[in-house]
Amino acid sequence: MATDERGLHLSTDSADAADAFNAAMRSFFAWRRDVMQHLGAALEADPGFVLAHALSGLFLCGMRQPAAYPIARESLAAAKRGEAGCSDRERAYVAALEATLDGDLFRAVNCFEEVIENHPLDLIAIRLGQMELFWLGEVAWARDITGRPAAAWSEAVPGYSAFLGVRSFALEETGDYEAAERLGRRSIELDPGDCQAAHAVAHVLEMEGRLDDGVEWLDGLKDGWAEANHIVHHLWWHRCLFETERGNHAGALETYDRFVRNPQSPLIQAMSNFFTDMQNCAALLARLEMRGIDVGGRWEAVADDYESWIGNHTSALTSPHCALVFAATGRDAKLDELMADLREFAATDRGALGPRFAVAVIPAADAAVAYQRGDYQGVLDSLLPARRLLWQMGGSHAQRDLFFQIMAYAAARLGRADLLAILLDDVRSIGFAQVDQRASYADVAAA
Ligand SMILES: [Fe+2]
């Protein structure tokens, strides 16, 4: 009987297919870029391998590109053809894919939860469930989904370092920085190339305002990222945040040019509009401009890639970043198109994301545009009432902090010390320490 590396049954008679599947999962857990090649090899060895079809579809959806959805539907059809001969666990992945394609992301999460409850060593479901919830902003749920199976895990279980990385990040986003850092650092001791753990600890250091530690942490790990997927750009983006917060703007720009948005990067050449890249670039350029730094032609250099996101509603956090870029580059027609499309989606979508666009994405996008146009009252009118709902955009506290920085900037420009005091308290209550010592807030507070 074929099994995965944690002893979970795989419905295939092909040893080659099982081997390729296990290689794919190792790559998935490690954030390497060759996951789909290994899954393709698994399906070549056994074209009826249902779990490999289901995961191909789920990973394609995870790219958050509408062009991939028809291919994911083919994966779903292939998986359904063989699911009668599968385990309940494998059928749950098929159901999760179907729910994802229907836009019913919470139903997909329910499928992963059931798998985890019955198979606490199913790291795929833990990882997919945590990631989906992260992008929905449901961090407490993600903490719980990674916590319930924790008792079944130990260093004797293959993939333990990856489990610790996932758990660490879930704990960090719910404010348990001590446990998150401890688990993340243990994960790195076991596997220095674990990008999830590197990322989780970077978030702890960001939240705690340990800016020098953050640079040192990432620089100590960067040699292990050679095979990493687009997460590597985001890890370098975190280094840019540390640099920006400690006032080394030139260093942040240099890191951006070399590692966050280097057009020579094979990853960017293969796919230049990956959703986290779209978040990274716009957010950093805006953060630097708010500090008075001239970022030159960097907005224009990336703007074309954001145009491909008009009509793409798969990533709530990404859309306001598109508005920021179109307003920064004077692409008014594209901006109008984007905003009309976002409003239409928010008004009509009945899946998990439509309501989130209505309460968080559109106010953030409106504020981004107002900020770029120097309409600081407009920023506050759009975002102050919505700021406690911004978590519904998904992503991390560190990512959404951009919108608090924009509000604080606007409040300072308008001389609204009262609002600034409220906002700085908000930022502290979200979990940021040493707010007064961060360049992002120190200069506006001083103003
Ligand atoms: Fe991050």
Coordinates of C-alpha atoms and ligand atoms in Angstrom, one line a residue:
M1 CA 0.0 0.0 0.0
A2 CA 1.4 3.4 -1.0
T3 CA 1.6 6.0 1.8
D4 CA 2.8 9.5 2.2
E5 CA 5.8 10.2 4.5
R6 CA 3.6 10.4 7.5
G7 CA 2.0 7.0 6.8
L8 CA -1.3 8.3 5.3
H9 CA -2.8 6.1 2.6
L10 CA -2.4 7.1 -1.0
S11 CA -4.8 5.6 -3.5
T12 CA -2.3 4.6 -6.2
D13 CA -0.8 1.3 -7.1
S14 CA 2.2 3.0 -8.6
A15 CA 5.3 3.3 -6.5
D16 CA 6.7 5.9 -9.0
A17 CA 3.6 8.0 -8.6
A18 CA 3.8 7.8 -4.8
D19 CA 7.5 8.8 -4.9
A20 CA 6.8 11.8 -7.1
F21 CA 3.8 12.8 -5.0
N22 CA 6.0 12.7 -1.9
A23 CA 8.6 14.8 -3.6
A24 CA 5.9 17.3 -4.6
M25 CA 4.8 17.6 -1.0
R26 CA 8.3 18.0 0.3
S27 CA 8.7 20.9 -2.1
F28 CA 5.3 22.3 -1.2
F29 CA 6.1 22.3 2.5
A30 CA 9.5 23.9 1.8
W31 CA 8.1 26.6 -0.5
R32 CA 10.2 25.4 -3.4
R33 CA 9.3 26.1 -7.0
D34 CA 9.1 22.6 -8.5
V35 CA 5.9 21.4 -6.8
M36 CA 3.9 21.2 -10.0
Q37 CA 6.7 19.4 -11.9
H38 CA 6.7 16.6 -9.3
L39 CA 2.9 16.5 -9.3
G40 CA 3.0 16.2 -13.1
A41 CA 5.4 13.3 -12.8
A42 CA 3.0 11.6 -10.3
L43 CA 0.2 11.9 -12.7
E44 CA 2.3 10.7 -15.6
A45 CA 3.0 7.6 -13.6
D46 CA -0.6 7.2 -12.6
P47 CA -3.1 9.2 -14.6
G48 CA -5.9 8.1 -12.2
F49 CA -4.2 9.4 -9.0
V50 CA -7.1 11.4 -7.5
L51 CA -5.2 13.2 -4.7
A52 CA -2.6 14.4 -7.2
H53 CA -5.3 15.8 -9.4
A54 CA -7.1 17.4 -6.5
L55 CA -3.9 19.0 -5.2
S56 CA -2.9 20.2 -8.7
G57 CA -6.2 22.0 -8.9
L58 CA -5.9 23.5 -5.4
F59 CA -2.3 24.7 -6.1
L60 CA -3.5 26.2 -9.3
C61 CA -6.2 28.1 -7.5
G62 CA -3.6 29.1 -4.9
M63 CA -1.8 31.1 -7.7
R64 CA -4.8 33.4 -7.7
Q65 CA -4.9 33.8 -11.5
P66 CA -8.2 33.5 -13.2
A67 CA -6.5 31.9 -16.2
A68 CA -5.5 28.9 -14.1
Y69 CA -9.1 28.2 -13.0
P70 CA -10.2 26.4 -16.2
I71 CA -7.2 24.1 -15.8
A72 CA -8.1 23.6 -12.2
R73 CA -11.6 22.6 -13.3
E74 CA -10.0 20.0 -15.5
S75 CA -8.2 18.7 -12.5
L76 CA -11.5 18.6 -10.6
A77 CA -13.1 16.6 -13.4
A78 CA -10.2 14.1 -13.5
A79 CA -10.3 13.8 -9.7
K80 CA -14.1 13.2 -9.7
R81 CA -13.8 10.4 -12.2
G82 CA -11.7 8.3 -9.8
E83 CA -12.9 9.4 -6.4
A84 CA -15.2 6.4 -5.8
G85 CA -12.1 4.3 -5.3
C86 CA -10.5 6.7 -2.8
S87 CA -10.4 7.2 1.0
D88 CA -12.6 9.7 2.7
R89 CA -9.5 11.8 3.3
E90 CA -8.7 12.0 -0.4
R91 CA -12.3 12.7 -1.3
A92 CA -12.2 15.7 1.1
Y93 CA -9.5 17.3 -1.0
V94 CA -11.7 16.9 -4.1
A95 CA -14.6 18.5 -2.2
A96 CA -12.2 21.3 -1.1
L97 CA -11.2 21.9 -4.7
E98 CA -14.8 22.0 -5.8
A99 CA -15.7 24.5 -3.0
T100 CA -12.7 26.7 -3.9
L101 CA -13.7 26.8 -7.5
D102 CA -17.2 27.8 -6.4
G103 CA -15.8 30.7 -4.4
D104 CA -17.0 29.0 -1.2
L105 CA -13.7 29.3 0.6
F106 CA -15.0 28.6 4.1
R107 CA -16.5 25.3 2.9
A108 CA -13.1 24.5 1.6
V109 CA -11.6 25.2 5.0
N110 CA -14.2 23.0 6.6
C111 CA -13.0 20.1 4.3
F112 CA -9.4 20.7 5.6
E113 CA -10.6 20.9 9.2
E114 CA -12.3 17.5 8.9
V115 CA -9.2 16.0 7.4
I116 CA -7.0 17.4 10.2
E117 CA -9.4 16.1 12.9
N118 CA -9.3 12.6 11.6
H119 CA -5.7 12.7 10.4
P120 CA -3.7 15.1 12.6
L121 CA -0.5 14.3 10.7
D122 CA -2.0 15.5 7.4
L123 CA 0.4 18.4 6.9
I124 CA -1.1 19.2 3.5
A125 CA -4.5 20.0 5.0
I126 CA -2.9 21.9 7.9
R127 CA -0.9 24.0 5.5
L128 CA -3.7 24.6 3.0
G129 CA -6.2 25.4 5.8
Q130 CA -3.9 27.8 7.5
M131 CA -3.0 29.6 4.2
E132 CA -6.6 30.0 3.1
L133 CA -7.6 31.4 6.5
F134 CA -4.6 33.7 6.4
W135 CA -5.8 35.3 3.2
L136 CA -9.3 35.6 4.6
G137 CA -8.0 37.4 7.7
E138 CA -9.3 34.6 10.0
V139 CA -6.2 34.4 12.1
A140 CA -7.8 32.9 15.3
W141 CA -9.3 30.2 13.2
A142 CA -5.9 29.5 11.6
R143 CA -4.3 29.3 15.0
D144 CA -6.9 26.8 16.1
I145 CA -6.6 24.7 12.9
T146 CA -2.8 24.4 13.5
G147 CA -3.2 23.9 17.2
R148 CA -5.7 21.0 17.3
P149 CA -3.3 18.5 15.7
A150 CA -0.2 19.7 17.5
A151 CA -0.2 17.0 20.2
A152 CA 0.2 14.3 17.4
W153 CA 3.4 15.9 16.2
S154 CA 7.0 15.3 17.4
E155 CA 10.5 15.4 16.0
A156 CA 10.0 11.8 15.0
V157 CA 7.4 12.8 12.4
P158 CA 8.8 13.6 9.0
G159 CA 8.0 17.2 8.1
Y160 CA 8.0 18.3 11.8
S161 CA 10.1 21.4 11.0
A162 CA 7.5 22.5 8.4
F163 CA 4.7 21.9 10.8
L164 CA 6.5 24.1 13.3
G165 CA 6.9 26.8 10.7
V166 CA 3.1 26.8 9.9
R167 CA 2.2 26.7 13.6
S168 CA 4.7 29.5 14.4
F169 CA 3.2 31.9 11.8
A170 CA -0.3 31.1 13.0
L171 CA 0.7 32.0 16.6
E172 CA 2.5 35.1 15.5
E173 CA -0.6 36.5 13.8
T174 CA -2.6 36.0 16.9
G175 CA 0.0 37.8 19.0
D176 CA 1.7 34.9 20.8
Y177 CA 5.1 36.2 19.9
E178 CA 7.0 34.2 22.5
A179 CA 5.7 30.8 21.4
A180 CA 5.9 31.8 17.7
E181 CA 9.5 32.8 18.0
R182 CA 10.4 29.6 20.0
L183 CA 8.8 27.3 17.5
G184 CA 10.1 29.2 14.5
R185 CA 13.6 29.1 15.7
R186 CA 13.3 25.4 16.5
S187 CA 12.1 24.8 13.0
I188 CA 15.1 26.6 11.6
E189 CA 17.4 24.5 13.8
L190 CA 15.9 21.4 12.2
D191 CA 15.8 22.9 8.7
P192 CA 17.6 26.2 8.0
G193 CA 16.0 26.5 4.6
D194 CA 12.4 26.5 6.0
C195 CA 11.0 29.7 4.5
Q196 CA 7.8 29.6 6.5
A197 CA 9.7 29.6 9.8
A198 CA 12.1 32.3 8.6
H199 CA 9.0 34.3 7.6
A200 CA 7.2 33.7 10.9
V201 CA 10.1 34.8 13.1
A202 CA 10.7 37.8 10.8
H203 CA 7.1 38.8 11.6
V204 CA 7.7 38.4 15.3
L205 CA 10.7 40.7 15.1
E206 CA 8.7 43.2 13.0
M207 CA 5.9 43.3 15.5
E208 CA 8.2 43.6 18.4
G209 CA 10.2 46.4 16.7
R210 CA 13.5 44.4 16.9
L211 CA 14.7 45.9 13.7
D212 CA 18.4 45.1 13.9
D213 CA 17.6 41.6 14.9
G214 CA 15.3 41.3 11.9
V215 CA 18.0 42.2 9.4
E216 CA 20.4 39.9 11.2
W217 CA 17.9 37.0 11.2
L218 CA 17.1 37.2 7.5
D219 CA 20.8 37.8 6.4
G220 CA 21.7 34.7 8.4
L221 CA 19.2 32.5 6.5
K222 CA 19.3 33.9 3.0
D223 CA 21.7 31.3 1.6
G224 CA 19.1 28.7 2.2
W225 CA 16.6 30.3 -0.2
A226 CA 18.1 29.3 -3.6
E227 CA 15.3 26.9 -4.5
A228 CA 12.5 29.0 -3.0
N229 CA 9.4 30.2 -4.9
H230 CA 8.0 33.7 -4.8
I231 CA 8.1 33.7 -1.0
V232 CA 11.8 34.7 -1.4
H233 CA 10.8 38.1 -2.7
H234 CA 8.5 38.5 0.3
L235 CA 11.3 37.6 2.7
W236 CA 13.5 40.2 1.1
W237 CA 10.5 42.6 1.4
H238 CA 10.6 42.0 5.1
R239 CA 14.2 43.0 5.2
C240 CA 13.2 46.2 3.4
L241 CA 10.6 46.8 6.2
F242 CA 13.3 46.5 8.8
E243 CA 15.5 48.9 6.9
T244 CA 12.7 51.4 6.3
E245 CA 11.7 51.3 10.0
R246 CA 15.2 52.0 11.1
G247 CA 15.6 54.8 8.6
N248 CA 18.0 53.2 6.2
H249 CA 16.0 54.1 3.1
A250 CA 18.8 53.7 0.7
G251 CA 19.4 50.2 2.0
A252 CA 15.7 49.4 1.6
L253 CA 15.8 50.6 -2.0
E254 CA 18.9 48.6 -2.8
T255 CA 17.3 45.5 -1.4
Y256 CA 14.2 46.2 -3.4
D257 CA 16.1 46.6 -6.6
R258 CA 18.3 43.5 -6.1
F259 CA 16.0 41.0 -4.5
V260 CA 12.3 42.2 -4.3
R261 CA 11.8 43.4 -7.9
N262 CA 14.8 42.5 -9.9
P263 CA 13.6 42.1 -13.5
Q264 CA 16.4 39.6 -14.1
S265 CA 15.1 37.2 -11.5
P266 CA 14.0 34.0 -13.1
L267 CA 10.9 33.9 -10.9
I268 CA 9.8 37.3 -12.1
Q269 CA 10.6 36.5 -15.7
A270 CA 8.5 33.4 -15.4
M271 CA 5.6 35.3 -13.7
S272 CA 5.8 39.0 -13.2
N273 CA 2.4 39.6 -11.6
F274 CA 2.3 37.1 -8.8
F275 CA -0.1 38.4 -6.1
T276 CA 2.4 38.6 -3.2
D277 CA 4.8 40.5 -5.5
M278 CA 2.1 42.9 -6.3
Q279 CA 1.6 43.5 -2.6
N280 CA 5.3 43.8 -1.9
C281 CA 6.2 46.4 -4.5
A282 CA 3.4 48.8 -4.1
A283 CA 3.5 48.7 -0.3
L284 CA 7.2 49.3 -0.1
L285 CA 7.2 52.2 -2.6
A286 CA 4.3 53.9 -0.8
R287 CA 6.0 53.4 2.6
L288 CA 9.2 55.0 1.3
E289 CA 7.4 57.9 -0.4
M290 CA 5.6 58.7 2.8
R291 CA 9.1 59.1 4.4
G292 CA 9.9 61.6 1.6
I293 CA 12.1 59.2 -0.4
D294 CA 12.2 59.7 -4.2
V295 CA 11.6 56.2 -5.7
G296 CA 12.2 57.4 -9.2
G297 CA 10.7 55.4 -12.0
R298 CA 9.9 52.3 -9.9
W299 CA 6.1 52.8 -9.9
E300 CA 6.0 53.0 -13.6
A301 CA 8.3 50.0 -13.9
V302 CA 5.8 47.7 -12.3
A303 CA 2.5 49.3 -13.2
D304 CA 1.8 47.2 -16.3
D305 CA 1.8 44.1 -14.2
Y306 CA -1.0 45.5 -12.0
E307 CA -3.2 46.1 -15.0
S308 CA -3.5 42.4 -15.4
W309 CA -5.3 42.4 -12.0
I310 CA -8.3 44.3 -13.2
G311 CA -11.2 41.7 -13.1
N312 CA -9.2 39.4 -10.8
H313 CA -11.0 39.2 -7.4
T314 CA -9.1 36.3 -6.0
S315 CA -6.9 38.2 -3.5
A316 CA -8.6 40.8 -1.4
L317 CA -5.4 42.3 -0.1
T318 CA -3.9 42.8 -3.6
S319 CA -6.7 44.9 -5.0
P320 CA -6.1 48.1 -3.0
H321 CA -2.4 47.9 -3.9
C322 CA -3.5 48.0 -7.6
A323 CA -5.4 51.2 -6.8
L324 CA -2.3 52.7 -5.2
V325 CA -0.2 52.0 -8.3
F326 CA -2.7 53.3 -10.8
A327 CA -3.1 56.5 -8.9
A328 CA 0.7 56.8 -8.5
T329 CA 1.2 56.5 -12.2
G330 CA -1.7 58.6 -13.3
R331 CA -3.4 55.7 -15.0
D332 CA -6.8 57.2 -14.4
A333 CA -8.7 55.1 -17.0
K334 CA -7.3 51.9 -15.5
L335 CA -8.2 53.2 -12.0
D336 CA -11.8 53.9 -13.0
E337 CA -12.0 50.4 -14.5
L338 CA -10.6 48.8 -11.4
M339 CA -12.8 50.6 -9.0
A340 CA -16.0 50.0 -11.0
D341 CA -15.0 46.3 -11.2
L342 CA -14.4 46.1 -7.4
R343 CA -17.7 47.7 -6.7
E344 CA -19.5 45.4 -9.0
F345 CA -17.9 42.4 -7.4
A346 CA -18.6 43.6 -3.9
A347 CA -22.2 44.1 -4.8
T348 CA -22.8 40.8 -6.5
D349 CA -20.5 38.1 -5.1
R350 CA -22.1 35.8 -2.5
G351 CA -19.0 33.8 -1.8
A352 CA -16.4 34.4 0.9
L353 CA -14.8 37.4 -0.7
G354 CA -17.6 39.7 -1.9
P355 CA -18.5 41.0 1.6
R356 CA -14.8 41.5 2.4
F357 CA -14.4 43.6 -0.7
A358 CA -17.4 45.7 0.4
V359 CA -16.3 46.4 4.0
A360 CA -12.5 46.5 3.6
V361 CA -11.1 46.4 0.1
I362 CA -13.1 49.3 -1.4
P363 CA -12.5 51.7 1.6
A364 CA -8.8 50.8 1.4
A365 CA -8.6 51.3 -2.3
D366 CA -10.5 54.6 -2.1
A367 CA -8.1 55.8 0.6
A368 CA -5.1 54.7 -1.4
V369 CA -6.3 56.9 -4.3
A370 CA -7.1 59.8 -2.1
Y371 CA -3.6 59.6 -0.5
Q372 CA -1.9 59.6 -3.9
R373 CA -3.9 62.6 -4.9
G374 CA -3.1 64.5 -1.7
D375 CA -6.7 64.4 -0.6
Y376 CA -5.9 63.7 3.1
Q377 CA -9.5 64.3 4.3
G378 CA -10.6 61.8 1.7
V379 CA -8.2 59.3 3.2
L380 CA -9.7 59.7 6.6
D381 CA -13.3 59.8 5.4
S382 CA -12.8 56.4 3.6
L383 CA -10.6 54.6 6.1
L384 CA -11.4 55.8 9.6
P385 CA -14.8 54.1 9.8
A386 CA -13.5 51.0 8.1
R387 CA -10.1 50.6 9.9
R388 CA -11.3 48.0 12.4
L389 CA -12.6 45.9 9.5
L390 CA -9.4 45.9 7.5
W391 CA -8.4 42.5 8.8
Q392 CA -11.0 41.2 6.4
M393 CA -8.7 42.0 3.5
G394 CA -6.6 39.1 4.8
G395 CA -2.8 39.1 4.9
S396 CA -0.7 40.0 7.9
H397 CA -0.7 42.8 10.4
A398 CA 2.6 43.9 8.9
Q399 CA 1.0 44.1 5.4
R400 CA -2.1 45.9 6.5
D401 CA 0.0 48.4 8.5
L402 CA 0.5 50.2 5.2
F403 CA -3.1 51.5 5.5
F404 CA -2.6 52.6 9.1
Q405 CA 0.5 54.4 8.0
I406 CA -1.5 56.2 5.2
M407 CA -4.1 57.2 7.8
A408 CA -1.5 58.5 10.2
Y409 CA 0.2 60.4 7.4
A410 CA -3.1 62.0 6.4
A411 CA -3.9 62.9 10.0
A412 CA -0.5 64.5 10.5
R413 CA -0.8 66.5 7.3
L414 CA -4.2 67.8 8.4
G415 CA -2.8 68.6 11.9
R416 CA -5.2 66.2 13.5
A417 CA -3.3 65.3 16.7
D418 CA -6.4 63.9 18.2
L419 CA -6.9 61.4 15.4
L420 CA -3.2 60.6 15.2
A421 CA -3.3 59.7 18.9
I422 CA -6.2 57.3 18.3
L423 CA -4.4 55.8 15.3
L424 CA -1.1 55.2 17.1
D425 CA -3.0 53.5 19.9
D426 CA -4.7 51.3 17.3
V427 CA -1.4 50.3 15.9
R428 CA -0.2 49.4 19.4
S429 CA -3.3 47.4 20.1
I430 CA -2.9 45.5 16.9
G431 CA 0.4 44.2 18.4
F432 CA 3.1 46.6 17.2
A433 CA 5.7 47.5 19.9
Q434 CA 8.0 50.5 20.0
V435 CA 5.7 52.4 17.6
D436 CA 7.2 55.8 18.5
Q437 CA 10.7 54.5 17.4
R438 CA 9.7 53.3 14.0
A439 CA 10.4 55.7 11.2
S440 CA 6.9 55.1 9.8
Y441 CA 5.3 56.7 12.8
A442 CA 8.0 58.7 14.6
D443 CA 8.1 61.4 12.0
V444 CA 4.3 61.8 11.7
A445 CA 4.0 61.8 15.5
A446 CA 6.7 64.4 15.8
A447 CA 4.9 66.5 13.1
Ligands
FE1 FE 5.1 38.5 5.7

